[in-house]
Amino acid sequence: MILVDSSFVIEVIWRYNFLMQQNETDYLSKPISLVDVVRRDMILLENQIPLFVIEGLFNLAFPRHPKTGELSFVQLSIHYFGCVSLFNHIPQTISESEVKHFVDLLRLCHLPSTLIILPRNWVKFVTIPTARDHQEVGLSIRKGWSDNILDIQYAEGVLKIPQFDSQDDSKIILRNFIAFEMCHCLNDSYIIDYVVFMDSLMDTAQDVDILTQDEIFESLLFDRASVATLFHNLTLGVFWSSRNYYYHGLCQEVNKHCKVPWNKWKAILKRDHFSTPWRIVAIVAAVILLVLTLIQTVCSVISILH
């Protein structure tokens, strides 16, 4: 069975990377939706075959094949899964000898560019306010330009979050990543950390609206409440350790900003009095009128004294 399944996987990936003559009686030549079903099945954790088995058979089937050139089976696999992944580039720094299977391969592709390991004795979990609460204290949320969705950054009152494309496959991919990390990566569960972070940002549909306006979500296939529910449900029943929370330092900086009273007062002033050009004009006119009235009053007092 492993031999049959591995041969099928090799043929699917080969056909995707190198166009072959189509046969109408062949399943893989049918509408692309059916092929997508195969791709989704291949990223389910329960369907994984050890990569060294498939890669060994691939090297036996295509030894020094001119079409592959310098491309390895792992690189061909990354290209095949690219259309259902959450990354926007093909990583070049993956150690192929350490890849266990396709789920592990895709997870490695999604790891942040800078890996941070906190001290093992750290146990306190630090969260952040919701997107709506961020607006209340004048903290801006903007779309980050990183190719990796995990590269969330904060600096000088601005939280930059890479765009997340909420498509049908996103839920499947994240669930399999989470299941894999719960079994094998409890000390560096970067995907779980990301889901926990995003879940803390969204409590209501209004929070989703704010993130959508800030282009954090590229497209919404579900209603607003369902997006918040998606991330919330992903965290249910997850066995997770907070001592190596990847966004711990970032959350501390955000909370530090939120605790400064002046930031909240400045945000209220901007929202209530400077949110539209007409309000700005009205405020400026009122200030000018107040200054002129004050000058007139001073001039009147001076003339009376003289």
CSV table of N, CA and C in Angstrom, one decimal, residues 300-306:
chain,number,residue,atom,x,y,z
A,300,SER,N,-10.4,95.9,25.1
A,300,SER,CA,-11.4,96.6,25.8
A,300,SER,C,-11.0,96.9,27.2
A,301,VAL,N,-10.3,96.0,27.9
A,301,VAL,CA,-9.9,96.2,29.2
A,301,VAL,C,-8.8,97.3,29.3
A,302,ILE,N,-7.9,97.2,28.3
A,302,ILE,CA,-6.8,98.3,28.2
A,302,ILE,C,-7.4,99.7,28.0
A,303,SER,N,-8.4,99.8,27.1
A,303,SER,CA,-9.0,101.1,26.8
A,303,SER,C,-9.8,101.6,28.0
A,304,ILE,N,-10.4,100.7,28.8
A,304,ILE,CA,-11.1,101.2,30.0
A,304,ILE,C,-10.1,101.7,31.0
A,305,LEU,N,-9.0,101.0,31.2
A,305,LEU,CA,-7.9,101.4,32.1
A,305,LEU,C,-7.3,102.7,31.8
A,306,HIS,N,-7.2,103.0,30.5
A,306,HIS,CA,-6.7,104.3,30.1
A,306,HIS,C,-7.7,105.4,30.0
